[in-house]
Amino acid sequence: MQKQVIFKTKGMQRDLSASAFNSEFSYENMNIRIYSTDENTTLSLVNEKGTKKVSDINIAGIVIGQAVIDNELILFTKGDKDRIYKIKVIGDSFDQILLYEGDLNLSAQYPIETVTFYENENNKKVYWTDNDNPLRFINVAVN
């Protein structure tokens, strides 16, 4: 006969030691999301997928900004040159495309903040600012 375990968690409390915590509260949560369902305000716990080690990505420089648009990761890096990469997941591997290489006057002291805008398949724009240069954008809809 299969065992079933049901947890009723009221919240998370990490202020006490692990041996002294109340069993109605969780002590440490990993890979979960807490959200309300429909109109019910009692929060629910849902498992989330964990992270996966990426070993076949080779980027140059320090990552100073990122964006996600249409299941693609856009990375802004600062090294000997400024670079913008697009990384797509294809099965169990990754496809890496160098979108830009040159001088964008980026600095590791000014991290990049991004906003994405999906217009259509041919126009996927990433707007970015580093609070040092004016607002800029790049169309990342290249194959």
C-alpha positions as CSV (number, residue, x, y, z in Angstrom):
1,M,0.0,0.0,0.0
2,Q,1.3,3.4,-1.0
3,K,1.9,6.0,1.8
4,Q,0.7,9.5,1.3
5,V,2.0,12.4,3.3
6,I,0.1,15.7,3.6
7,F,1.8,18.8,5.0
8,K,-0.2,21.7,6.3
9,T,2.2,24.6,6.5
10,K,1.2,28.0,7.9
11,G,4.4,29.7,6.9
12,M,8.1,29.8,7.3
13,Q,10.0,30.7,10.5
14,R,13.7,30.7,10.5
15,D,14.4,32.8,13.6
16,L,14.6,29.8,15.9
17,S,17.0,26.9,15.8
18,A,16.0,23.8,13.7
19,S,15.4,21.8,16.9
20,A,13.1,24.4,18.5
21,F,10.8,25.4,15.6
22,N,7.1,24.9,15.6
23,S,5.9,22.0,13.4
24,E,3.2,24.2,11.9
25,F,5.9,26.3,10.2
26,S,8.6,25.2,7.8
27,Y,12.2,25.9,8.7
28,E,13.9,26.0,5.2
29,N,12.3,26.0,1.8
30,M,14.0,25.2,-1.4
31,N,12.7,25.2,-5.0
32,I,9.1,26.2,-4.0
33,R,6.8,29.0,-4.9
34,I,4.2,30.4,-2.4
35,Y,1.1,31.8,-4.1
36,S,-2.6,32.3,-3.5
37,T,-5.0,30.2,-5.6
38,D,-8.0,31.8,-7.3
39,E,-9.8,34.0,-4.7
40,N,-8.5,32.0,-1.8
41,T,-6.0,34.0,0.3
42,T,-4.5,31.1,2.1
43,L,-1.2,30.6,0.5
44,S,-0.2,27.4,-1.3
45,L,3.2,25.8,-1.8
46,V,4.1,24.5,-5.2
47,N,7.3,22.8,-6.3
48,E,9.6,24.6,-8.7
49,K,12.1,23.2,-11.1
50,G,15.6,23.5,-9.8
51,T,18.6,24.9,-11.5
52,K,20.7,23.0,-14.0
53,K,24.5,23.3,-14.4
54,V,25.3,24.8,-17.8
55,S,28.7,23.6,-19.0
56,D,28.6,24.3,-22.8
57,I,28.2,28.0,-22.6
58,N,31.3,30.1,-23.2
59,I,30.9,33.8,-22.6
60,A,33.7,36.4,-22.3
61,G,33.7,39.0,-19.6
62,I,31.6,39.7,-16.5
63,V,27.8,39.4,-16.8
64,I,26.4,42.8,-15.8
65,G,22.8,42.4,-17.1
66,Q,20.3,39.9,-18.2
67,A,16.8,39.6,-19.8
68,V,14.5,36.7,-20.7
69,I,12.3,37.0,-23.7
70,D,10.4,34.2,-25.5
71,N,12.4,31.4,-23.7
72,E,15.7,33.0,-24.6
73,L,18.3,34.4,-22.2
74,I,20.0,37.7,-23.2
75,L,23.3,38.4,-21.4
76,F,25.2,41.7,-21.3
77,T,28.9,41.3,-20.5
78,K,31.8,43.6,-19.9
79,G,35.3,42.5,-20.7
80,D,37.9,43.7,-23.1
81,K,34.9,44.5,-25.3
82,D,31.2,44.9,-24.5
83,R,29.2,41.9,-25.7
84,I,25.5,40.9,-25.9
85,Y,24.7,37.1,-26.1
86,K,21.5,35.3,-26.8
87,I,21.2,31.8,-25.4
88,K,18.4,29.4,-26.5
89,V,17.6,26.0,-25.0
90,I,17.4,23.2,-27.6
91,G,16.6,19.9,-26.0
92,D,19.4,19.2,-23.5
93,S,21.9,21.6,-25.1
94,F,22.2,25.3,-25.6
95,D,22.6,27.4,-28.7
96,Q,24.7,30.5,-28.1
97,I,24.6,33.5,-30.5
98,L,26.8,36.6,-30.2
99,L,24.5,39.5,-31.0
100,Y,26.9,42.4,-30.5
101,E,30.6,42.9,-29.9
102,G,32.1,46.3,-29.6
103,D,32.1,49.5,-27.4
104,L,28.8,50.3,-25.7
105,N,30.4,52.3,-22.9
106,L,29.3,49.7,-20.3
107,S,30.8,49.4,-16.9
108,A,30.7,46.7,-14.2
109,Q,30.1,49.6,-11.7
110,Y,26.7,50.3,-13.4
111,P,24.7,47.1,-13.6
112,I,22.1,46.9,-16.4
113,E,18.4,46.9,-15.9
114,T,16.3,45.5,-18.7
115,V,12.7,45.5,-20.0
116,T,11.6,43.2,-22.8
117,F,8.9,43.9,-25.4
118,Y,7.7,41.1,-27.7
119,E,6.0,42.7,-30.8
120,N,6.1,39.7,-33.1
121,E,8.4,36.9,-34.3
122,N,10.6,39.5,-36.1
123,N,10.6,42.1,-33.4
124,K,11.7,41.0,-29.9
125,K,13.2,44.1,-28.3
126,V,15.2,44.4,-25.1
127,Y,15.4,47.9,-23.7
128,W,18.2,48.5,-21.2
129,T,19.7,51.2,-19.1
130,D,22.7,51.4,-16.8
131,N,21.8,54.7,-15.2
132,D,25.0,56.2,-16.8
133,N,24.0,56.1,-20.5
134,P,20.7,56.9,-22.2
135,L,18.0,54.2,-22.7
136,R,18.9,51.9,-25.5
137,F,17.4,48.8,-27.2
138,I,18.4,45.8,-29.3
139,N,16.2,43.6,-31.5
140,V,17.1,40.1,-30.5
141,A,15.0,38.3,-33.1
142,V,17.9,37.0,-35.2
143,N,18.4,33.3,-36.0
